[in-house]
Amino acid sequence: MSEDKKIIFSMVGVSKTTPQGKQIIKNIYLSFFYGAKIGIIGLNGSGKSTVMKIIAGLDKAYQGDVVFSPGYTVGYLPQEPELDLNKTVKEIVMEGAKETVDVLKEYEEINAAFMDEEVLNDPDKMDKLIARQGEVQDKIDSLDAWELDNKLERAMDALRCPPDDQLISTLSGGEKRRVALCRLLLQNPDILLLDEPTNHLDAESIDWLEQHLQQYNGTVIAVTHDRYFL
């Protein structure tokens, strides 16, 4: 995505009231450009998480207008992430790298196809396969896909994730949050929405997260009570 200062999201006069008549947020105006780093602060129950869910597109029950420029990907870390309890830690984390895994798999399939007799005996099919190999190689380079294993190991270690073969069903709430955060960072969306990202992280993990986000080109919106993190 371009790193110019074009506004990519606007929230205009947005309010939300529960069916019981309780007003959660009132007349919110918010705009941001790609690459902005934003902190949302406020008292407990003041609607911070509601604003995040609206930005993430998960909450449609509001009044007002929300405009999101097309073509931008969004990743959201809720306070209580829902993970598949039957999967292992590594399986969940690898969900964040699905695009990279898929492109590496296609590259392997293309290389195997070069040995196919039908391809070897058909110059047209061979040319198409070579062209596709070049496209996939460009995608691999743009994703830095060959570094996937190293990225995975660094992130899991820095965030103190449980052993990669441990079942999600055996994890504490804090461990699940660290796994979900690791998955989200590997996903590398254009916009990161982080609801209390430093909860359940030790000082070293928070320091690593701060450095990671400083180097991150996209937009970061964080709800946090951690003034040092802000």
Short mmCIF file of C-alpha atoms in Angstrom, two decimals:
data_model
loop_
_atom_site.label_atom_id
_atom_site.label_comp_id
_atom_site.label_asym_id
_atom_site.label_seq_id
_atom_site.Cartn_x
_atom_site.Cartn_y
_atom_site.Cartn_z
CA MET A 1 0.00 0.00 0.00
CA SER A 2 1.01 3.59 -0.62
CA GLU A 3 2.45 5.47 2.31
CA ASP A 4 1.01 8.85 1.31
CA LYS A 5 -1.18 10.83 3.72
CA LYS A 6 -4.47 10.04 2.02
CA ILE A 7 -7.29 9.46 4.50
CA ILE A 8 -8.25 5.78 4.32
CA PHE A 9 -10.88 5.67 7.08
CA SER A 10 -13.50 8.07 8.38
CA MET A 11 -16.06 7.75 11.16
CA VAL A 12 -18.59 10.59 11.01
CA GLY A 13 -21.06 11.28 13.80
CA VAL A 14 -21.09 7.67 14.96
CA SER A 15 -23.17 6.73 17.99
CA LYS A 16 -24.20 3.41 19.49
CA THR A 17 -26.97 2.62 21.93
CA THR A 18 -27.76 -0.81 23.38
CA PRO A 19 -31.25 -2.33 22.93
CA GLN A 20 -31.79 -1.48 26.60
CA GLY A 21 -31.21 2.20 25.82
CA LYS A 22 -27.70 2.59 27.25
CA GLN A 23 -25.52 4.90 25.15
CA ILE A 24 -22.07 3.40 24.56
CA ILE A 25 -20.57 6.08 22.30
CA LYS A 26 -21.97 9.40 21.09
CA ASN A 27 -21.22 11.47 18.01
CA ILE A 28 -17.70 10.13 17.34
CA TYR A 29 -15.60 11.70 14.59
CA LEU A 30 -12.38 9.91 13.62
CA SER A 31 -10.21 9.82 10.50
CA PHE A 32 -6.79 8.36 9.88
CA PHE A 33 -4.30 7.89 7.07
CA TYR A 34 -2.22 4.85 6.17
CA GLY A 35 0.73 4.59 8.51
CA ALA A 36 -0.84 6.53 11.39
CA LYS A 37 -0.07 5.40 14.95
CA ILE A 38 -3.02 6.07 17.26
CA GLY A 39 -3.67 5.40 20.92
CA ILE A 40 -7.22 5.25 22.30
CA ILE A 41 -7.51 5.98 26.00
CA GLY A 42 -10.48 6.31 28.32
CA LEU A 43 -12.18 5.00 31.42
CA ASN A 44 -13.35 1.40 31.61
CA GLY A 45 -16.72 1.06 29.92
CA SER A 46 -16.33 4.27 27.91
CA GLY A 47 -16.69 2.50 24.55
CA LYS A 48 -13.07 2.01 23.47
CA SER A 49 -13.53 -1.62 22.45
CA THR A 50 -16.78 -0.72 20.68
CA VAL A 51 -14.94 1.81 18.53
CA MET A 52 -12.35 -0.85 17.66
CA LYS A 53 -15.05 -3.36 16.66
CA ILE A 54 -16.71 -0.78 14.44
CA ILE A 55 -13.40 -0.01 12.72
CA ALA A 56 -12.79 -3.76 12.30
CA GLY A 57 -16.21 -4.13 10.67
CA LEU A 58 -17.42 -6.50 13.37
CA ASP A 59 -20.08 -4.19 14.81
CA LYS A 60 -22.63 -2.83 12.33
CA ALA A 61 -25.28 -1.80 14.87
CA TYR A 62 -24.49 1.92 15.07
CA GLN A 63 -25.81 5.25 13.87
CA GLY A 64 -23.73 7.52 11.66
CA ASP A 65 -21.39 6.94 8.74
CA VAL A 66 -18.25 4.83 8.43
CA VAL A 67 -16.19 4.99 5.23
CA PHE A 68 -13.25 2.65 4.60
CA SER A 69 -11.13 2.90 1.45
CA PRO A 70 -11.17 -0.45 -0.39
CA GLY A 71 -8.08 -2.61 -0.72
CA TYR A 72 -6.76 -2.39 2.85
CA THR A 73 -6.53 -5.43 5.10
CA VAL A 74 -7.44 -5.23 8.79
CA GLY A 75 -6.27 -7.37 11.69
CA TYR A 76 -7.90 -7.21 15.12
CA LEU A 77 -6.72 -8.43 18.52
CA PRO A 78 -9.69 -8.51 20.92
CA GLN A 79 -9.28 -8.70 24.67
CA GLU A 80 -10.55 -12.28 24.65
CA PRO A 81 -9.63 -13.90 21.32
CA GLU A 82 -11.57 -16.98 20.25
CA LEU A 83 -9.25 -19.75 19.07
CA ASP A 84 -9.94 -23.29 17.85
CA LEU A 85 -9.44 -25.37 20.99
CA ASN A 86 -8.62 -28.49 18.97
CA LYS A 87 -5.60 -26.95 17.25
CA THR A 88 -2.04 -26.64 18.46
CA VAL A 89 -0.21 -23.40 19.15
CA LYS A 90 1.76 -23.64 15.91
CA GLU A 91 -1.35 -24.39 13.84
CA ILE A 92 -3.02 -21.24 15.15
CA VAL A 93 0.05 -19.07 14.66
CA MET A 94 0.55 -20.39 11.13
CA GLU A 95 -2.95 -19.20 10.22
CA GLY A 96 -1.43 -15.72 10.19
CA ALA A 97 1.04 -16.81 7.52
CA LYS A 98 -1.52 -18.49 5.24
CA GLU A 99 -0.69 -16.30 2.24
CA THR A 100 3.01 -17.10 2.58
CA VAL A 101 2.39 -20.81 3.10
CA ASP A 102 0.11 -20.93 0.05
CA VAL A 103 2.62 -19.20 -2.24
CA LEU A 104 5.45 -21.51 -1.11
CA LYS A 105 3.21 -24.51 -1.74
CA GLU A 106 2.42 -23.29 -5.25
CA TYR A 107 6.13 -22.77 -5.92
CA GLU A 108 6.81 -26.39 -4.96
CA GLU A 109 3.95 -27.59 -7.16
CA ILE A 110 5.30 -25.60 -10.12
CA ASN A 111 8.76 -27.09 -9.69
CA ALA A 112 7.26 -30.58 -9.58
CA ALA A 113 5.23 -29.84 -12.72
CA PHE A 114 8.41 -29.22 -14.72
CA MET A 115 9.01 -32.98 -14.59
CA ASP A 116 5.58 -33.77 -16.03
CA GLU A 117 5.89 -35.39 -19.47
CA GLU A 118 2.88 -33.46 -20.72
CA VAL A 119 4.67 -30.21 -19.90
CA LEU A 120 8.02 -31.40 -21.24
CA ASN A 121 6.42 -32.27 -24.56
CA ASP A 122 4.38 -29.09 -24.94
CA PRO A 123 6.39 -25.84 -25.44
CA ASP A 124 3.29 -23.71 -24.87
CA LYS A 125 2.59 -25.30 -21.49
CA MET A 126 6.26 -25.02 -20.58
CA ASP A 127 6.29 -21.29 -21.39
CA LYS A 128 3.16 -20.70 -19.31
CA LEU A 129 4.66 -22.62 -16.41
CA ILE A 130 7.90 -20.63 -16.59
CA ALA A 131 5.93 -17.38 -16.67
CA ARG A 132 3.87 -18.43 -13.65
CA GLN A 133 7.03 -19.48 -11.81
CA GLY A 134 8.38 -15.95 -12.29
CA GLU A 135 5.17 -14.42 -10.92
CA VAL A 136 5.23 -16.69 -7.89
CA GLN A 137 8.92 -15.97 -7.30
CA ASP A 138 8.15 -12.23 -7.28
CA LYS A 139 5.40 -12.85 -4.74
CA ILE A 140 7.78 -14.90 -2.59
CA ASP A 141 10.30 -12.07 -2.67
CA SER A 142 7.68 -9.44 -1.75
CA LEU A 143 6.51 -11.54 1.20
CA ASP A 144 10.05 -12.44 2.24
CA ALA A 145 8.61 -15.95 2.30
CA TRP A 146 11.89 -17.84 2.61
CA GLU A 147 12.30 -16.25 6.04
CA LEU A 148 8.98 -17.59 7.32
CA ASP A 149 10.46 -20.15 9.73
CA ASN A 150 12.85 -17.57 11.20
CA LYS A 151 10.05 -15.00 11.58
CA LEU A 152 7.86 -17.58 13.26
CA GLU A 153 10.56 -18.63 15.70
CA ARG A 154 11.50 -15.05 16.58
CA ALA A 155 7.92 -13.94 17.17
CA MET A 156 6.94 -16.99 19.24
CA ASP A 157 10.06 -16.66 21.35
CA ALA A 158 9.72 -12.90 21.84
CA LEU A 159 6.07 -13.17 22.89
CA ARG A 160 6.76 -16.14 25.18
CA CYS A 161 4.30 -18.38 23.35
CA PRO A 162 3.75 -21.88 24.78
CA PRO A 163 5.40 -24.89 23.04
CA ASP A 164 4.23 -25.12 19.44
CA ASP A 165 2.75 -28.61 19.87
CA GLN A 166 0.61 -27.67 22.89
CA LEU A 167 -3.16 -27.76 22.41
CA ILE A 168 -5.04 -24.47 22.66
CA SER A 169 -7.54 -26.15 25.00
CA THR A 170 -4.82 -26.43 27.66
CA LEU A 171 -3.81 -22.75 27.61
CA SER A 172 -4.65 -19.99 30.06
CA GLY A 173 -6.37 -16.82 28.91
CA GLY A 174 -3.07 -14.94 28.88
CA GLU A 175 -1.36 -17.64 26.83
CA LYS A 176 -4.18 -17.58 24.28
CA ARG A 177 -3.77 -13.82 23.91
CA ARG A 178 -0.05 -14.18 23.24
CA VAL A 179 -0.73 -16.84 20.61
CA ALA A 180 -3.41 -14.67 18.99
CA LEU A 181 -1.06 -11.65 18.97
CA CYS A 182 1.70 -13.71 17.39
CA ARG A 183 -0.70 -14.89 14.66
CA LEU A 184 -1.83 -11.34 13.98
CA LEU A 185 1.70 -9.96 13.67
CA LEU A 186 2.64 -12.72 11.22
CA GLN A 187 -0.47 -11.87 9.22
CA ASN A 188 0.97 -8.37 8.75
CA PRO A 189 -2.25 -6.57 7.73
CA ASP A 190 -2.33 -2.96 6.56
CA ILE A 191 -4.15 -1.92 9.74
CA LEU A 192 -3.50 -3.38 13.20
CA LEU A 193 -6.22 -2.95 15.81
CA LEU A 194 -4.86 -3.92 19.22
CA ASP A 195 -7.09 -4.00 22.29
CA GLU A 196 -4.83 -3.94 25.36
CA PRO A 197 -1.87 -5.55 23.52
CA THR A 198 0.52 -5.45 26.49
CA ASN A 199 -1.76 -7.42 28.81
CA HIS A 200 -0.09 -10.68 29.90
CA LEU A 201 3.26 -9.67 28.36
CA ASP A 202 6.46 -9.33 30.37
CA ALA A 203 8.80 -6.35 30.03
CA GLU A 204 11.02 -7.98 27.39
CA SER A 205 8.03 -8.99 25.27
CA ILE A 206 6.60 -5.48 25.48
CA ASP A 207 9.96 -4.04 24.41
CA TRP A 208 10.04 -6.39 21.40
CA LEU A 209 6.47 -5.47 20.49
CA GLU A 210 7.27 -1.76 20.68
CA GLN A 211 10.23 -2.20 18.33
CA HIS A 212 8.17 -4.32 15.95
CA LEU A 213 5.41 -1.71 15.75
CA GLN A 214 7.90 1.13 15.26
CA GLN A 215 9.20 -0.67 12.16
CA TYR A 216 5.71 -1.56 10.95
CA ASN A 217 4.68 0.51 7.92
CA GLY A 218 0.93 0.20 8.36
CA THR A 219 -1.57 1.86 10.66
CA VAL A 220 -1.64 0.91 14.34
CA ILE A 221 -4.58 1.70 16.61
CA ALA A 222 -4.13 0.55 20.19
CA VAL A 223 -6.41 0.65 23.19
CA THR A 224 -4.17 0.57 26.25
CA HIS A 225 -3.76 1.79 29.81
CA ASP A 226 0.02 1.38 29.50
CA ARG A 227 1.35 4.94 29.24
CA TYR A 228 4.92 3.75 28.69
CA PHE A 229 3.77 1.69 25.71
CA LEU A 230 1.95 4.73 24.29
#
